[in-house]
Tab-separated table of C-alpha atoms and ligand atoms in Angstrom:
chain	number	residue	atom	x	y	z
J	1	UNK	CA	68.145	98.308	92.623
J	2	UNK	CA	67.825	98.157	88.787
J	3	UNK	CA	69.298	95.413	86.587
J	4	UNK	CA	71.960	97.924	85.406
J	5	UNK	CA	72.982	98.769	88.864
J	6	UNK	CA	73.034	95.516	89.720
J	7	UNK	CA	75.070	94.170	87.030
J	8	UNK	CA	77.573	97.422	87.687
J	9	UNK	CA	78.254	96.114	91.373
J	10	UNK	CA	78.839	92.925	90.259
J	11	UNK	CA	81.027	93.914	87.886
J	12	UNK	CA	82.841	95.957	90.578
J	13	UNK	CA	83.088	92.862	92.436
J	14	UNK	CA	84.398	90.809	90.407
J	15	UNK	CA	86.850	93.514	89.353
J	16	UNK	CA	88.183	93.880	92.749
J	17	UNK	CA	88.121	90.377	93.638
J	18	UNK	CA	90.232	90.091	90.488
J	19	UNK	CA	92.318	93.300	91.831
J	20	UNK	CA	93.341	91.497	94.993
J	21	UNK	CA	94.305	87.970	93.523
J	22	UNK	CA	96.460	89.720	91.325
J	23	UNK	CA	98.019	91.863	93.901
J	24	UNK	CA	98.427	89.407	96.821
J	25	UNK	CA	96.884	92.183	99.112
J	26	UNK	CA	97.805	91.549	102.975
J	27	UNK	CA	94.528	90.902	105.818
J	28	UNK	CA	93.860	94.187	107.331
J	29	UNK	CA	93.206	93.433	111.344
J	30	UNK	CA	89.508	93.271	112.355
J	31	UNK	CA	88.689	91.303	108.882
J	32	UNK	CA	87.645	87.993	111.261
J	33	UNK	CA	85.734	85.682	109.409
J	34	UNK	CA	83.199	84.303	112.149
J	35	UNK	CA	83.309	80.890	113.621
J	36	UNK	CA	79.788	80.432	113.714
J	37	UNK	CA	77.937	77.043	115.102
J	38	UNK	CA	76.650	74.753	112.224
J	39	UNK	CA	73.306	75.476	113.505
J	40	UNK	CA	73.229	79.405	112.931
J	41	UNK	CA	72.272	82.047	115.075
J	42	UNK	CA	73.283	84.728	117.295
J	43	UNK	CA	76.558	86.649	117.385
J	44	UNK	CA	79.752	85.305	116.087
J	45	UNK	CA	82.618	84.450	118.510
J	46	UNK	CA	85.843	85.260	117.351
J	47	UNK	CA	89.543	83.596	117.522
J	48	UNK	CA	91.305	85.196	119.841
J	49	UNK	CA	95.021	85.299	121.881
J	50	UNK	CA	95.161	84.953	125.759
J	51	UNK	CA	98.461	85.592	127.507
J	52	UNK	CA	99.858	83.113	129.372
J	53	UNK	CA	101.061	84.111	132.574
J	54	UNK	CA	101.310	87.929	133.919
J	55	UNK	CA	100.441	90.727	131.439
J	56	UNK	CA	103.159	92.862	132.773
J	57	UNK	CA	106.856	91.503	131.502
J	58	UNK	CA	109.711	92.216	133.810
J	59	UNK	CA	112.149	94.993	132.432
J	60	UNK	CA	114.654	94.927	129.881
J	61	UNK	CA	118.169	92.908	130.904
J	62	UNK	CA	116.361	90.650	133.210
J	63	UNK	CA	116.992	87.911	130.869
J	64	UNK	CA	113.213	86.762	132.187
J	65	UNK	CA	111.385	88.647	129.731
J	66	UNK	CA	109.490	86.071	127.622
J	67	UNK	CA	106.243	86.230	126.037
J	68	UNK	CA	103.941	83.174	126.286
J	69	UNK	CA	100.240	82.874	124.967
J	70	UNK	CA	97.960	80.984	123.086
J	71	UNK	CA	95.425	80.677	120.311
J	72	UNK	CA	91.794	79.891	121.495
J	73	UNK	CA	88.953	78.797	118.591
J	74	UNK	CA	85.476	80.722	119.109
J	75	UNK	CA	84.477	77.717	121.332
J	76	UNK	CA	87.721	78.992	123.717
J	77	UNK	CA	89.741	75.213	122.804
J	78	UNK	CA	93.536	76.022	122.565
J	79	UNK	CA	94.392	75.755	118.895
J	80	UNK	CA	97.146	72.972	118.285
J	81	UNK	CA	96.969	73.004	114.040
J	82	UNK	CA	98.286	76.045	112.076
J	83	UNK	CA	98.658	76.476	108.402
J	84	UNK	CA	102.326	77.490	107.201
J	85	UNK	CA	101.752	80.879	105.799
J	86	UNK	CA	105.518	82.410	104.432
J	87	UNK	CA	107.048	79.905	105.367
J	88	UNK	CA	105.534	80.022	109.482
J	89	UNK	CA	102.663	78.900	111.071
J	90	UNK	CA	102.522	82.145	113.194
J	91	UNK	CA	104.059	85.660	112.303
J	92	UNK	CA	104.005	87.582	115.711
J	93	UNK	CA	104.167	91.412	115.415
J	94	UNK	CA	105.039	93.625	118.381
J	95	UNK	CA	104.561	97.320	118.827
J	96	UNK	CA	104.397	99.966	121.518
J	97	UNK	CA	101.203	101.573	121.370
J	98	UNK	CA	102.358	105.004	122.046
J	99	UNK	CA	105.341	104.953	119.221
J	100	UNK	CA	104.837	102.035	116.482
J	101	UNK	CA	108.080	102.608	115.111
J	102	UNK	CA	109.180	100.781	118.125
J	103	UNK	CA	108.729	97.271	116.840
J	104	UNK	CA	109.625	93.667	116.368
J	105	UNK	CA	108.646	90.722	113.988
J	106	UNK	CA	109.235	87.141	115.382
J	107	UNK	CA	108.809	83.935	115.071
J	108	UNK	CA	107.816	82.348	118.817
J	109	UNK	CA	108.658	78.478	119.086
J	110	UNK	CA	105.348	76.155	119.692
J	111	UNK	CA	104.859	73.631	122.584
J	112	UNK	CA	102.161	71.806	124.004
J	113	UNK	CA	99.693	74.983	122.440
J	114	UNK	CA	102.061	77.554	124.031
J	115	UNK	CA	103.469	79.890	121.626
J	116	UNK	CA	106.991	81.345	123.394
J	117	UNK	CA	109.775	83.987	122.713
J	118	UNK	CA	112.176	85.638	124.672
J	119	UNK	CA	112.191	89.318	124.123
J	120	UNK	CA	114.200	92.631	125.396
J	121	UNK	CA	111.880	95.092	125.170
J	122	UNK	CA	112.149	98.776	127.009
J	123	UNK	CA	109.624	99.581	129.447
J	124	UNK	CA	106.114	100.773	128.412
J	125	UNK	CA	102.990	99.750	126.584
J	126	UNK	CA	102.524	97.468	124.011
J	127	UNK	CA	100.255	95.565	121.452
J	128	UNK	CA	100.906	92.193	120.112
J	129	UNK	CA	99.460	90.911	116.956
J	130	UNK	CA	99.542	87.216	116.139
J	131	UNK	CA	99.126	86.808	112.376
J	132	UNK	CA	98.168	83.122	111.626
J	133	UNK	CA	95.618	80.911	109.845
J	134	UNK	CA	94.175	78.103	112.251
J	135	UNK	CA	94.029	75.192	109.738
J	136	UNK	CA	90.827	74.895	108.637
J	137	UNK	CA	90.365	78.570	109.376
J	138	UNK	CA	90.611	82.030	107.625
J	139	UNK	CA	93.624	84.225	108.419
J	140	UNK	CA	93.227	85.676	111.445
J	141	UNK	CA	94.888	88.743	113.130
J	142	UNK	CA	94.771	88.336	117.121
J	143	UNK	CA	95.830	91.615	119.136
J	144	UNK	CA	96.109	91.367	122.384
J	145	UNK	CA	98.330	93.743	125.216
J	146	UNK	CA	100.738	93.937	127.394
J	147	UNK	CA	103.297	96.393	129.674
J	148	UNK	CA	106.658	96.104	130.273
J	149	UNK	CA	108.585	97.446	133.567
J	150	UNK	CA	111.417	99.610	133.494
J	151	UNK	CA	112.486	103.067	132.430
J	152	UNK	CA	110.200	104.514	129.525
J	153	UNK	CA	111.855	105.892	126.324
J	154	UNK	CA	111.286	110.021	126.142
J	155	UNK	CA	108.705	110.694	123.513
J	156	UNK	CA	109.368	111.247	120.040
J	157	UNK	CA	107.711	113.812	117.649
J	158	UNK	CA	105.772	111.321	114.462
J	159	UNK	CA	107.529	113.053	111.241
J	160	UNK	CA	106.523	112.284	107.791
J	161	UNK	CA	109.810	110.340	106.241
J	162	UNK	CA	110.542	109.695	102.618
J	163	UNK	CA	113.584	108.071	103.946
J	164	UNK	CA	115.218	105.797	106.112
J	165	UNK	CA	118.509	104.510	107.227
J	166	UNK	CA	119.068	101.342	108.586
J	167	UNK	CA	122.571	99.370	109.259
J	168	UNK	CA	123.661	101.543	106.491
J	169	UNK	CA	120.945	100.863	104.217
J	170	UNK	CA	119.422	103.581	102.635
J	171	UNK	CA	115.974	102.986	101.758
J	172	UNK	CA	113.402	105.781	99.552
J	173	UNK	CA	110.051	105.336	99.585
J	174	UNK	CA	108.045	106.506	96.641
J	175	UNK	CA	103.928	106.456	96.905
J	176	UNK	CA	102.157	107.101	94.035
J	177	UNK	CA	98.443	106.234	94.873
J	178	UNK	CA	98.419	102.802	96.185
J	179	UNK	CA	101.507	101.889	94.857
J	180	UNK	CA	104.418	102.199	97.655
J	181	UNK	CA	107.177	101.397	96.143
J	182	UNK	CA	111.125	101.429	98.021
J	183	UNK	CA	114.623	101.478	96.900
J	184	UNK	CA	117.299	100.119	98.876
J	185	UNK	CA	121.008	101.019	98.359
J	186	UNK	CA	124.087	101.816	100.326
J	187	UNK	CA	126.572	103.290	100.194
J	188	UNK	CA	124.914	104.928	97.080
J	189	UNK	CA	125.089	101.873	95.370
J	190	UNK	CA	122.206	99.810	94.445
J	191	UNK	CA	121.839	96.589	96.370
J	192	UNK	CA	120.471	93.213	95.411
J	193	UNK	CA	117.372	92.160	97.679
J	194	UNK	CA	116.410	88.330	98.826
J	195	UNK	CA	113.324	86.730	99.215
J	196	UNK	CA	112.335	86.852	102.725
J	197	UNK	CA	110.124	84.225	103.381
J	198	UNK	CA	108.796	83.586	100.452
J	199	UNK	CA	108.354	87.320	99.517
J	200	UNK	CA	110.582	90.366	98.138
J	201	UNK	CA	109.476	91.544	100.774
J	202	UNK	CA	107.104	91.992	103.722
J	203	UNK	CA	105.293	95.698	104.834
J	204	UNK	CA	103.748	95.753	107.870
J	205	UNK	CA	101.539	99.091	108.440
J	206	UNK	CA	100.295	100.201	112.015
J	207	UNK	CA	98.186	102.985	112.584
J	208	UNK	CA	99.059	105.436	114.820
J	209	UNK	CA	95.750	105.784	117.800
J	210	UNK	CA	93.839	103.428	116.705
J	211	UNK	CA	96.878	100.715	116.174
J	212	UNK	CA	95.042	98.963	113.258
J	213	UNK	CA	97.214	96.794	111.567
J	214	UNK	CA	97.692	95.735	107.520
J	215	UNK	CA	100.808	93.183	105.931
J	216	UNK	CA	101.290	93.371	102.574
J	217	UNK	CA	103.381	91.013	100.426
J	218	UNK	CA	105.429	92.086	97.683
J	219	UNK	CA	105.676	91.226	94.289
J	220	UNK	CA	109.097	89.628	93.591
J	221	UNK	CA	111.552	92.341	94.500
J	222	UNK	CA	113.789	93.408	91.236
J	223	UNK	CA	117.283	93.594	92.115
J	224	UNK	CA	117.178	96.892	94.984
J	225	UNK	CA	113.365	97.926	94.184
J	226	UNK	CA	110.508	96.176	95.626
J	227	UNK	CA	106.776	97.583	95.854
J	228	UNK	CA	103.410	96.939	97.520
J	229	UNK	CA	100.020	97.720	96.853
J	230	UNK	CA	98.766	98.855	99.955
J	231	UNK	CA	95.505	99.762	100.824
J	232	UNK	CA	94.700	100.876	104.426
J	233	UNK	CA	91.619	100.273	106.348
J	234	UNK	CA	91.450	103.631	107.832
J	235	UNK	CA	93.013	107.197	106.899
J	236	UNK	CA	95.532	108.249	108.779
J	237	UNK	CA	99.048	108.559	110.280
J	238	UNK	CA	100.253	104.824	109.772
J	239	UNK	CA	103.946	103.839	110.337
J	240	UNK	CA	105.483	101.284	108.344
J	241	UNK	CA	107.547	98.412	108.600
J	242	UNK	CA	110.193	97.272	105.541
J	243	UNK	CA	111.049	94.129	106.417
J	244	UNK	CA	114.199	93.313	103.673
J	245	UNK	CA	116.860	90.599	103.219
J	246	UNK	CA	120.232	91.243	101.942
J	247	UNK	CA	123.002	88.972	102.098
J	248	UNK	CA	121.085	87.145	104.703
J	249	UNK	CA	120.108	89.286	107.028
J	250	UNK	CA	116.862	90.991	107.871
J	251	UNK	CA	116.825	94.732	107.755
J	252	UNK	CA	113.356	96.667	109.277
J	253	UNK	CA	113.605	100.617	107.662
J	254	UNK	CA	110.826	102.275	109.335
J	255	UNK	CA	108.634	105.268	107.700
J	256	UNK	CA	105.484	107.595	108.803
J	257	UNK	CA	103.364	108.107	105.863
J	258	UNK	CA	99.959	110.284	106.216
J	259	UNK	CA	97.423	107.616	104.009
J	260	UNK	CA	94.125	107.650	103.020
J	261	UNK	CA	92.048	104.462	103.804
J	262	UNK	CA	89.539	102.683	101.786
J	263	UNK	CA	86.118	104.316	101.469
J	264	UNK	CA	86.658	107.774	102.741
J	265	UNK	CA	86.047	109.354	99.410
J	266	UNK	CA	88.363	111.488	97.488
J	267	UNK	CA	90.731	109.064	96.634
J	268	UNK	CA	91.275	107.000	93.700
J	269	UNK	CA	92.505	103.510	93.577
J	270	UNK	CA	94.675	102.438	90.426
J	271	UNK	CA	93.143	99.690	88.885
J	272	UNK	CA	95.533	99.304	86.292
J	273	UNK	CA	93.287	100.482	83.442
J	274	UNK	CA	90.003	98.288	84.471
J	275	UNK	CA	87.282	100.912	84.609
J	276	UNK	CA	86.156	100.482	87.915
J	277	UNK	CA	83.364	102.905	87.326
J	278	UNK	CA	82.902	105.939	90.025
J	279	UNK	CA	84.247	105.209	93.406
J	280	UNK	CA	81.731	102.405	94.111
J	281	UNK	CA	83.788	99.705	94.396
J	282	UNK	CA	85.964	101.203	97.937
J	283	UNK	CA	84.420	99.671	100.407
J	284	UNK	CA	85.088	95.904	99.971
J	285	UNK	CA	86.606	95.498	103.608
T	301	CU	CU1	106.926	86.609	110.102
């Protein structure tokens, strides 16, 4: 590599390093930092989430449906210490693997290293991601699965939306590159959004197959607009999750958006003028 090249990546570096400070970007799943032994060597064991309990909940209106696991450190010791991270020391994301627009974001209670929550869930297959930063850890993004008895919903066709409704809420998203940006009114008047903890909003993305996983913060929402820079770690048909506040209460408008992921060529971040030379810099995940 040549001086000139070299200074050119770091330059890129430090670019997008700069890029994603400024932009709060969101973990994309799979980005595990390693919990290596202080004396080196060999593979890396990761965090990871183990059920407690049966892996197949009973059905929905049992009023026994409860989801119980825990954290485990790479030496498989139940993690007791958790970092508040918006506001919570664990976000836990649910999905059903065969339609993520079926979804749920809670908040389990903690106990003796038990993480708990009692959920309703129709019967099928799903994928839980447990979104948390051990303390003295990096964020980590634990998946781990799970079925649920009872009747199965029929299937659904995945359609591209530009638009949602929720609890009469209507929400428009607009994506212009990276830039996703969504208007909520109702009524067809403009609404004033809340933080929701501690953002203007929260967008969770989950790819459809392959059921990788980003959260991305916003910027402080601006009375009904709020946007995200969002930058997937694969291309492909992701749904995504609005999580927004208004007077109070949580609203989730749901979308299917076709996206291209980072470093599959052909598409060009916005880097807000920096000249971020020719397409070197993509593949920083
Ligand atoms: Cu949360």
């Amino acid at each position: 590599m040549t001086q000139l090249m070299r200074n050119r990546v770091v330059f890129i570096l430090v670019a997008v390093g700069a890029f994603v400070l400024a932009f709060g970007l969101g973990q994309v799943a799979g980005n595990k930092k390693d919990g290596a032994p202080k004396d080196g060597g060999g593979p890396t064991a990761p965090y990871t989430v183990k059920l407690v309990g049966d892996t197949d909940l009973p059905a929905a209106g049992s009023g026994k449906q409860e989801l119980r696991f825990e954290v485990l450190d790479p030496a498989g010791t139940v993690v007791t210490d958790y970092d508040t991270v918006h506001e919570k020391k664990l976000h836990l994301i649910v999905a059903e693997k065969a339609d993520p627009r079926i979804y749920a974001h809670l908040h389990p209670a903690f106990s003796d290293g038990v993480w708990s929550v009692a959920t309703d869930l129709v019967g099928g297959e799903f994928r839980l991601y447990a979104d948390t930063r051990p303390t003295g850890a990096d964020a980590q993004v634990l998946t781990a699965d799970f079925t649920v008895d009872g009747d199965r919903r029929a299937t659904r066709a995945m359609a591209v939306n530009d638009t949602a409704t929720v609890d009469g809420y209507d929400v428009a998203l607009r994506a212009d590159g990276t830039a996703y940006t969504f208007t909520v009114t109702k009524g067809g008047a403009p609404v004033t959004l809340q933080p929701y903890l501690g953002a203007g909003g929260h967008l969770v993305g989950i790819r459809t197959e392959s059921l990788d996983y980003l959260h991305a913060h916003a910027m402080a929402a601006k009375a009904n607009t709020v946007g995200f820079h969002v930058e997937a770690g694969s291309s492909g048909l992701w749904v995504l999750h609005l999580d927004f506040q208004v007077d109070g209460t949580v609203h989730d408008a749901t979308f299917v958006q076709r996206i291209d992921g980072a470093g599959m060529g052909g598409h060009d971040m916005d880097m807000g003028g920096m000249d971020m030379g020719d397409g070197e810099g993509h593949d920083h995940h």
